[in-house]
PDB file of C-alpha atoms and ligand atoms in Angstrom:
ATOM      1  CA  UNK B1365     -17.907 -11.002  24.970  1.00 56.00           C
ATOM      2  CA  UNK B1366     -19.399 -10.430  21.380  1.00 55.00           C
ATOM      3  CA  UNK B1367     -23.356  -9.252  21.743  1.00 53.00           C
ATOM      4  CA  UNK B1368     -25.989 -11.437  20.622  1.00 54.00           C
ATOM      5  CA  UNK B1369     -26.119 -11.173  16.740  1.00 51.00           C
ATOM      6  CA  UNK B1370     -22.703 -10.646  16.088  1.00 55.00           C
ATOM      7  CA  UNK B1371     -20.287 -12.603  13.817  1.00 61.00           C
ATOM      8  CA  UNK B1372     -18.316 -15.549  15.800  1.00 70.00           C
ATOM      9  CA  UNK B1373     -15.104 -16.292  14.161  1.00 85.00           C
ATOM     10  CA  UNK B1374     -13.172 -19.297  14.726  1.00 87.00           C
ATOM     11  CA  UNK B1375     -10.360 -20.022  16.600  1.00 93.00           C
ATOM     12  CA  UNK B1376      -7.073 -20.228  14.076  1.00 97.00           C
ATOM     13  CA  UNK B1377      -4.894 -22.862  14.163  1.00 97.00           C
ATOM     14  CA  UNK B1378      -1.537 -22.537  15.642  1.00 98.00           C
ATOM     15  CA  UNK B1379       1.238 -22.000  12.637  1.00 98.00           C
ATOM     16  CA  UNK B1380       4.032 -20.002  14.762  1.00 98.00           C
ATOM     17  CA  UNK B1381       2.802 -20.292  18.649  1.00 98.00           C
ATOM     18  CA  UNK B1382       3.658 -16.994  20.484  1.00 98.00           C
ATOM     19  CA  UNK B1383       6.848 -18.040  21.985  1.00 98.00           C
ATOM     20  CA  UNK B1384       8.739 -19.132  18.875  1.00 98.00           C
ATOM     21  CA  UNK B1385       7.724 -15.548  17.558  1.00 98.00           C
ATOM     22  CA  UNK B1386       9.264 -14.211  20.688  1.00 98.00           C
ATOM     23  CA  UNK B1387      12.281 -15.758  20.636  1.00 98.00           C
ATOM     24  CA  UNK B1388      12.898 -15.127  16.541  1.00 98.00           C
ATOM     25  CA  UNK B1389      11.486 -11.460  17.122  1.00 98.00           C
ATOM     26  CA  UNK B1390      14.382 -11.222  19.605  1.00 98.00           C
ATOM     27  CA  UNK B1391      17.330 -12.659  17.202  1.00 98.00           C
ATOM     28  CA  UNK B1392      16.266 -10.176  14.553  1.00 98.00           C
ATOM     29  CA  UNK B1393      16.391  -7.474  17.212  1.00 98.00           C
ATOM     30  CA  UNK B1394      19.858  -8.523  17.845  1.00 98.00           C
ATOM     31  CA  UNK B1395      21.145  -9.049  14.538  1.00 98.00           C
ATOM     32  CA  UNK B1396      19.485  -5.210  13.272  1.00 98.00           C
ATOM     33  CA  UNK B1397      21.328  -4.022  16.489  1.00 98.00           C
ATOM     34  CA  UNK B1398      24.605  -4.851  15.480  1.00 98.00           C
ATOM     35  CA  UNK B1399      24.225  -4.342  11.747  1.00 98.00           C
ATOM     36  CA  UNK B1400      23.416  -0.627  12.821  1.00 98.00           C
ATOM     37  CA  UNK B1401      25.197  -0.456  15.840  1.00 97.00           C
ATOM     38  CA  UNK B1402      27.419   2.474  14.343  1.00 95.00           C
ATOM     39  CA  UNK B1403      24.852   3.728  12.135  1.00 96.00           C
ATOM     40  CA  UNK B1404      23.680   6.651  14.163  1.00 95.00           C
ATOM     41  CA  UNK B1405      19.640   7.296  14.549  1.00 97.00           C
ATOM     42  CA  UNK B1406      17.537   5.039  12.186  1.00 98.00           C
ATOM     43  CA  UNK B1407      13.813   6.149  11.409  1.00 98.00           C
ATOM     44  CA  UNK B1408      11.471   2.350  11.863  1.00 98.00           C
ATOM     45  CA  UNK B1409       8.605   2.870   9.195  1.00 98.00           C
ATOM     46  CA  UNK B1410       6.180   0.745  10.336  1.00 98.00           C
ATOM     47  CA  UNK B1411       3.216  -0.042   7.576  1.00 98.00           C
ATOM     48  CA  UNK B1412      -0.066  -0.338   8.809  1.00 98.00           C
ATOM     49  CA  UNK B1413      -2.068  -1.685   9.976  1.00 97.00           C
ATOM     50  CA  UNK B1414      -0.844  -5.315  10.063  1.00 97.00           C
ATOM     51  CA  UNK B1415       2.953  -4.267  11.390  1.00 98.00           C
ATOM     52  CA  UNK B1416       1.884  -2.821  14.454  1.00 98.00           C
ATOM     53  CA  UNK B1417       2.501  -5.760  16.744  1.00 98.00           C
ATOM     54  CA  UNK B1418       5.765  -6.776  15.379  1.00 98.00           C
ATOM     55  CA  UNK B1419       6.880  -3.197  15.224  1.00 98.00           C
ATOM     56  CA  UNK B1420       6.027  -2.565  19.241  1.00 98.00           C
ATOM     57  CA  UNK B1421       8.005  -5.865  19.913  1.00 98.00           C
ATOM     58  CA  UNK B1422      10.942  -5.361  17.404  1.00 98.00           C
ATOM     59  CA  UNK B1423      11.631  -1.778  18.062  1.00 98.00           C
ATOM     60  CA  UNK B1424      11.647  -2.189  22.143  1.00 98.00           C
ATOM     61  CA  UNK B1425      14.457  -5.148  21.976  1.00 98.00           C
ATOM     62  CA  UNK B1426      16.750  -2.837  19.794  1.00 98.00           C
ATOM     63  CA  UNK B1427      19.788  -1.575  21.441  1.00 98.00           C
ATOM     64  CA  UNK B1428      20.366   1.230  18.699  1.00 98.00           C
ATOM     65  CA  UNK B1429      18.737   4.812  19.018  1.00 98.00           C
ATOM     66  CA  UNK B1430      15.675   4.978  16.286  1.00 98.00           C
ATOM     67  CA  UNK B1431      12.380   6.582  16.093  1.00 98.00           C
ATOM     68  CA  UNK B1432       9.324   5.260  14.901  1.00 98.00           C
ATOM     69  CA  UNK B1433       6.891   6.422  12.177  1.00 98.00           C
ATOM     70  CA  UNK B1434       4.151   5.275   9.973  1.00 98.00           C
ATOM     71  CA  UNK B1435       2.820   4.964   6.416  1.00 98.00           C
ATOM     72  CA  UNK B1436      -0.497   3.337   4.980  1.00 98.00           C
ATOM     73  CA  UNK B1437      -0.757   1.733   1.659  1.00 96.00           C
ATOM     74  CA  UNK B1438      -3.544  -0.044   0.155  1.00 92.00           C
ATOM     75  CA  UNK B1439      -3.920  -2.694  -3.152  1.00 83.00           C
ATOM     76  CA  UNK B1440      -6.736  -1.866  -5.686  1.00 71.00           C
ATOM     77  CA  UNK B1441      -9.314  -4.184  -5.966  1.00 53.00           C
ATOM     78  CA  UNK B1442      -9.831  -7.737  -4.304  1.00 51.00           C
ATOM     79  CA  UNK B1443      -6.346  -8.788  -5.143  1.00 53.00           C
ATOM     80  CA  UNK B1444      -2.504  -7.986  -4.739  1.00 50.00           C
ATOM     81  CA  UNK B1445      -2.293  -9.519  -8.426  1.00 58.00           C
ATOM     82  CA  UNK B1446      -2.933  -6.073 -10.600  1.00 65.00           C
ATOM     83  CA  UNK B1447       0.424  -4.632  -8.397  1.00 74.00           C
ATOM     84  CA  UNK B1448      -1.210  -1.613  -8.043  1.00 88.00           C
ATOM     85  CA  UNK B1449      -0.726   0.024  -4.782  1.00 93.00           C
ATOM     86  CA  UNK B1450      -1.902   3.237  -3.160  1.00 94.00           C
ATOM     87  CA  UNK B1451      -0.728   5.218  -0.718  1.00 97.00           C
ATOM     88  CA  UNK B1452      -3.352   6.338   2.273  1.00 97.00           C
ATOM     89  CA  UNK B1453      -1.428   7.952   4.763  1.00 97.00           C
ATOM     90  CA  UNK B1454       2.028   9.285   4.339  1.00 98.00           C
ATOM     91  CA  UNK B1455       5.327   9.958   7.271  1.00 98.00           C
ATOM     92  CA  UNK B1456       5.540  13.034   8.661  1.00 97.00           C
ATOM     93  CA  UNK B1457       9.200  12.496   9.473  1.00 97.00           C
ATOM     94  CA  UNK B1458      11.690  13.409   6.974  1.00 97.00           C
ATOM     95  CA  UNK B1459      14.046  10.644   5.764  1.00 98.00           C
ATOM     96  CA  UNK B1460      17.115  12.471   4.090  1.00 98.00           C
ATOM     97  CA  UNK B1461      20.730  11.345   4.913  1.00 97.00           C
ATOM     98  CA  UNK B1462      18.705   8.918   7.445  1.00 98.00           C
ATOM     99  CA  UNK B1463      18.926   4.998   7.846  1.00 98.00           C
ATOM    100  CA  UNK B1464      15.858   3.934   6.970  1.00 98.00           C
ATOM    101  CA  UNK B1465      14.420   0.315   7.959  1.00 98.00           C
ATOM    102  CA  UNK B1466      10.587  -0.733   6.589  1.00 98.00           C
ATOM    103  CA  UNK B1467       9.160  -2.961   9.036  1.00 98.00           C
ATOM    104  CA  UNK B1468       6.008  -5.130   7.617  1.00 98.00           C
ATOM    105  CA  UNK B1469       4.019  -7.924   9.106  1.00 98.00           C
ATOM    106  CA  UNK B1470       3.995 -10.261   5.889  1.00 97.00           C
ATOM    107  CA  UNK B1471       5.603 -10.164   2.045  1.00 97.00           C
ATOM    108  CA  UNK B1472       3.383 -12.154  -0.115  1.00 95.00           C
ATOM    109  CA  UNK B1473       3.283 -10.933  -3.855  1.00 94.00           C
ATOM    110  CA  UNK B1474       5.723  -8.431  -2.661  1.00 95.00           C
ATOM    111  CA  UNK B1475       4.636  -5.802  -4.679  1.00 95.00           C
ATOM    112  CA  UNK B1476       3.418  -3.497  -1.941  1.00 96.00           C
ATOM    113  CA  UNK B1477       7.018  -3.749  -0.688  1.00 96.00           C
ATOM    114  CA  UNK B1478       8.537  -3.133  -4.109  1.00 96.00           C
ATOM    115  CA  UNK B1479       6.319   0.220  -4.131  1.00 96.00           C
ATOM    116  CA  UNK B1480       7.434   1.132  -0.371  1.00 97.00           C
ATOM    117  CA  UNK B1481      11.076   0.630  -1.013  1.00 98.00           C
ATOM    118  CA  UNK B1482      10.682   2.782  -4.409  1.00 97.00           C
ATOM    119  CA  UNK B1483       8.841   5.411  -2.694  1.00 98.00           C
ATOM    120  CA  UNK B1484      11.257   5.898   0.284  1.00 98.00           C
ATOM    121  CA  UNK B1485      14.468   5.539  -2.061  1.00 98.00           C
ATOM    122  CA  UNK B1486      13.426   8.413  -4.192  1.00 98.00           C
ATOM    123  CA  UNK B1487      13.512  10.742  -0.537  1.00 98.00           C
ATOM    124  CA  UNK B1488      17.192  10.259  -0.750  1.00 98.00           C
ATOM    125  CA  UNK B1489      17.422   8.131   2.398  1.00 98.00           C
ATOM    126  CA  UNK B1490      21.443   7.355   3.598  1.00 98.00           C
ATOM    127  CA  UNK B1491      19.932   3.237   2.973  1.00 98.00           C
ATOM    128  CA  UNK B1492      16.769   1.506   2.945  1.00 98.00           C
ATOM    129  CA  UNK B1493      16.177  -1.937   4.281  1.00 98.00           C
ATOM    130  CA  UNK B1494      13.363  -4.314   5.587  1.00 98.00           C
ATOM    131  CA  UNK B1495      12.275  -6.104   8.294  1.00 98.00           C
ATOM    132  CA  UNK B1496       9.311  -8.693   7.753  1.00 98.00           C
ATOM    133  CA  UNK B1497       7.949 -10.893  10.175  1.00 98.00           C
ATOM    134  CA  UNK B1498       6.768 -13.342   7.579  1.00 98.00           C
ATOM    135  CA  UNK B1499       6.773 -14.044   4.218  1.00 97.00           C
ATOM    136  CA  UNK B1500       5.229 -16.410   1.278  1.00 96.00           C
ATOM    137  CA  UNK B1501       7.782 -17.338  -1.022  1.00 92.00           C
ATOM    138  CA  UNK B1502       5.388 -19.487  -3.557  1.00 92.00           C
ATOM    139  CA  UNK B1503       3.622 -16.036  -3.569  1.00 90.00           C
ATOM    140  CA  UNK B1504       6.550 -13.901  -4.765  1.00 90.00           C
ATOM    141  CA  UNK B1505       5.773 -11.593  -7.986  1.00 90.00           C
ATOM    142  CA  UNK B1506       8.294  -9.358  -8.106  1.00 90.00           C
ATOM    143  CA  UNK B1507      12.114  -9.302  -7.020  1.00 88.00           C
ATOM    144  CA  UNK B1508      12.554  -7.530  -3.931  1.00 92.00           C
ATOM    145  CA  UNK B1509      15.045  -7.221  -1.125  1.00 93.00           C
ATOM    146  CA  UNK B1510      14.409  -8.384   2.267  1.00 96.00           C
ATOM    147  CA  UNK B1511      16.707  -7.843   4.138  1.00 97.00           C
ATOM    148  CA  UNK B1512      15.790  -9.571   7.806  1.00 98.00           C
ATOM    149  CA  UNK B1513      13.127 -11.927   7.478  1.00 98.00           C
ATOM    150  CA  UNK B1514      11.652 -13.690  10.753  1.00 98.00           C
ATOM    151  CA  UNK B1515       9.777 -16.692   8.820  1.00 98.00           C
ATOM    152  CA  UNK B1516       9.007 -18.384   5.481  1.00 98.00           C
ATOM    153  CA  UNK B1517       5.430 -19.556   5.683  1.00 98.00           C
ATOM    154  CA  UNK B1518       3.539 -21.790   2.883  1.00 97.00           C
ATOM    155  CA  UNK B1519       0.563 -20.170   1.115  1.00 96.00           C
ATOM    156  CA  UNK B1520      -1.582 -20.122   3.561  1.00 97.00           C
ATOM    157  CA  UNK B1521      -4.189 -17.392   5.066  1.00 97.00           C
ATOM    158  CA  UNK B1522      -2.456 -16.220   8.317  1.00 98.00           C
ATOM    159  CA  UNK B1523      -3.899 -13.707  10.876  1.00 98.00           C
ATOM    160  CA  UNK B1524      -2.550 -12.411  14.253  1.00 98.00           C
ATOM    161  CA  UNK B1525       0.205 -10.897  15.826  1.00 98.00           C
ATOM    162  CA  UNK B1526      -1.318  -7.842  13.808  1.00 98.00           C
ATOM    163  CA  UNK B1527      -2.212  -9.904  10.945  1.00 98.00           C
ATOM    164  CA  UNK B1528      -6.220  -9.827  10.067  1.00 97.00           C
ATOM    165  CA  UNK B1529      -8.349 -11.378   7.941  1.00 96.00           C
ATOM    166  CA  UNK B1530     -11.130  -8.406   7.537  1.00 94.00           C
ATOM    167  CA  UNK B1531      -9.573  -6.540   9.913  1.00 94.00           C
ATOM    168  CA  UNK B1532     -10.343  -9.331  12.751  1.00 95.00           C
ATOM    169  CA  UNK B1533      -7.651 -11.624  14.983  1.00 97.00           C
ATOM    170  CA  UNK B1534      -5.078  -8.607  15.037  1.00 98.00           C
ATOM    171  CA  UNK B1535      -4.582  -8.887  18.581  1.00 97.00           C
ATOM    172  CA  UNK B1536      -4.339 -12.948  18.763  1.00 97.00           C
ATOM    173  CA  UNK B1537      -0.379 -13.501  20.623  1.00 97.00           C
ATOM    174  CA  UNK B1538       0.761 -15.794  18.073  1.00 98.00           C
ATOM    175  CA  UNK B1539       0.772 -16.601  14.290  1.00 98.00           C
ATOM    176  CA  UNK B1540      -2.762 -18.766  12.922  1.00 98.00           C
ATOM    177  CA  UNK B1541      -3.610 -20.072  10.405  1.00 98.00           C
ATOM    178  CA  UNK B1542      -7.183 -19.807   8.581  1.00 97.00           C
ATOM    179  CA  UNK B1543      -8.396 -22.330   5.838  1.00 94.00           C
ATOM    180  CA  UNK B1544      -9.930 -21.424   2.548  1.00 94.00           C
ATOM    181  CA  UNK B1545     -13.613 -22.399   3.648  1.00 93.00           C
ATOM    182  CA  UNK B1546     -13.162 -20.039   6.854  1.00 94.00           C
ATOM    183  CA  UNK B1547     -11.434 -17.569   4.957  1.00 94.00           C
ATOM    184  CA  UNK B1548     -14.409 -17.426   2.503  1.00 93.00           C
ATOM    185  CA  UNK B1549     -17.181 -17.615   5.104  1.00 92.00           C
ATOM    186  CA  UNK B1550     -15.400 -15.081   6.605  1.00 91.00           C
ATOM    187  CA  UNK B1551     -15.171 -12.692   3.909  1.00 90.00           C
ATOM    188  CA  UNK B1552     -18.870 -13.495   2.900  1.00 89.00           C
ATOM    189  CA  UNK B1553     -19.582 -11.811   6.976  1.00 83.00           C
ATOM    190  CA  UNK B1554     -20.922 -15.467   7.404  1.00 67.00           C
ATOM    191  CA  UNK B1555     -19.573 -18.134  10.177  1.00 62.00           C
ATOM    192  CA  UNK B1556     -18.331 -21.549   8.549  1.00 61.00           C
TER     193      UNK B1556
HETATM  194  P1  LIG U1650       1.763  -8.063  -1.224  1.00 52.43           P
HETATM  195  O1  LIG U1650       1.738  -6.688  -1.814  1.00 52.43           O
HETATM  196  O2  LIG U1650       1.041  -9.059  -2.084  1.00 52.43           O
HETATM  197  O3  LIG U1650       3.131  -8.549  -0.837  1.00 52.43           O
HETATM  198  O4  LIG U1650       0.850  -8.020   0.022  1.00 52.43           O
HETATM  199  C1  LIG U1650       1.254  -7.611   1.207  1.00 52.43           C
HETATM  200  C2  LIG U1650       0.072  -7.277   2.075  1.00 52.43           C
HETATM  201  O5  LIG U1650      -1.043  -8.172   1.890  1.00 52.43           O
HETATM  202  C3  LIG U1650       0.486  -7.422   3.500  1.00 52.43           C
HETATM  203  O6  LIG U1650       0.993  -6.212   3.986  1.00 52.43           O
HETATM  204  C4  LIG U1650      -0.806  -7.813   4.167  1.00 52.43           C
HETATM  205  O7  LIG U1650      -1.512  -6.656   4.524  1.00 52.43           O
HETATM  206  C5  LIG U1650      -1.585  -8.552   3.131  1.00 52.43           C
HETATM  207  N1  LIG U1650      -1.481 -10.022   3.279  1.00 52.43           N
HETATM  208  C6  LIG U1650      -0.949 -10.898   2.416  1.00 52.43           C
HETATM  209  N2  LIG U1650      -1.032 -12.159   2.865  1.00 52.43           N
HETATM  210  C7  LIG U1650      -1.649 -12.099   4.048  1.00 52.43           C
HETATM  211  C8  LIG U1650      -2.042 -13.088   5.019  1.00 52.43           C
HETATM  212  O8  LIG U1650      -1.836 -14.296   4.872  1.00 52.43           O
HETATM  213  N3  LIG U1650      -2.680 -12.622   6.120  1.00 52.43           N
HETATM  214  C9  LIG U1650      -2.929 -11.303   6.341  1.00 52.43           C
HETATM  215  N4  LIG U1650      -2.568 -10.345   5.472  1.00 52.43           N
HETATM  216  C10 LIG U1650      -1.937 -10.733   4.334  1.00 52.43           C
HETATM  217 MG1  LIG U1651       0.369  -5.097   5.506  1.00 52.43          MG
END
């Protein structure tokens, strides 16, 4: 229960409802399984925070061995539009000679991807591919691979299954959707 005084958010609207991210969670399991099924170890790089959901989910339906590690990247400023990205918080595993597979919750300019894929390439990886749970093709900037993709989505706000909107709704089970008026309010620390 939130204490008195604190922000009440709404209640997103349903865009993906929990089981239809189950069940397409579970085909790209299966599909990544056999695509590495001779592939030896792969390392999962899971970038957070928004792919930690998917990444719990994805990585325990995979029938290939794999560990799992994590990076942190962040845009400048307000927007994804400059292309600038930063990285916070680097692996600690080392990715030589190793399959390599980015898992992220959404592509939407794409150019934190583009910088991800760059930065991992130049570690002389044996490949590099991506998993993405979602993606906003009006939104595309840049050309970049994507190897298994769970869901185009229209350009809309969404937030759950590890997607937030000021770091709130991570932990709703399925995919919502926010409108611009509650996105702003939102973002202002206001209710709509
Ligand atoms: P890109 O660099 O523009 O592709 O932005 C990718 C990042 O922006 C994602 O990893 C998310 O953190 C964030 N993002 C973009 N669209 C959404 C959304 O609709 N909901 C939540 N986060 C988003
Ligand atoms: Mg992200």
């Amino acid at each position: 229960m939130k204490p008195p005084g604190e922000a009440f958010y709404p209640r997103p609207r349903v865009l993906i409802a929990e089981e239809e991210v189950a069940r397409r969670v579970r085909e790209l399991a299966r599909t990544i399984s056999a695509e590495y099924a001779d592939a030896g170890e792969i390392v999962l790089v899971g970038v957070l925070k928004g792919a930690f959901v998917f990444l719990a989910d994805l990585a325990r339906l995979l029938t290939v061995p794999h560990i799992v590690d994590f990076i942190a990247v962040s845009s400048y400023g307000t927007s994804t539009a400059s292309g600038e990205v930063r990285l916070e918080l680097d692996l600690r595993s080392r990715l030589e000679d190793r399959h390599v597979l980015i898992v992220e919750d959404i592509v939407d300019t794409g150019h934190t991807l583009h910088y991800l894929r760059e930065l991992l390439s130049a570690r002389n990886p044996a490949s590099v591919a991506t998993a993405v749970l979602l993606r906003k093709p009006d939104r595309l900037e840049t050309v970049v691979a994507t190897e298994y993709v769970g869901f185009d989505i229209p350009d809309v706000w969404v937030v759950g299954y590890g997607l937030d909107l000021a770091d709130q709704f991570r932990t709703l089970p399925y995919v919502g959707q926010l409108d611009d008026e509650e996105v702003l309010a939102i973002k202002r620390g206001r209710t709509p």
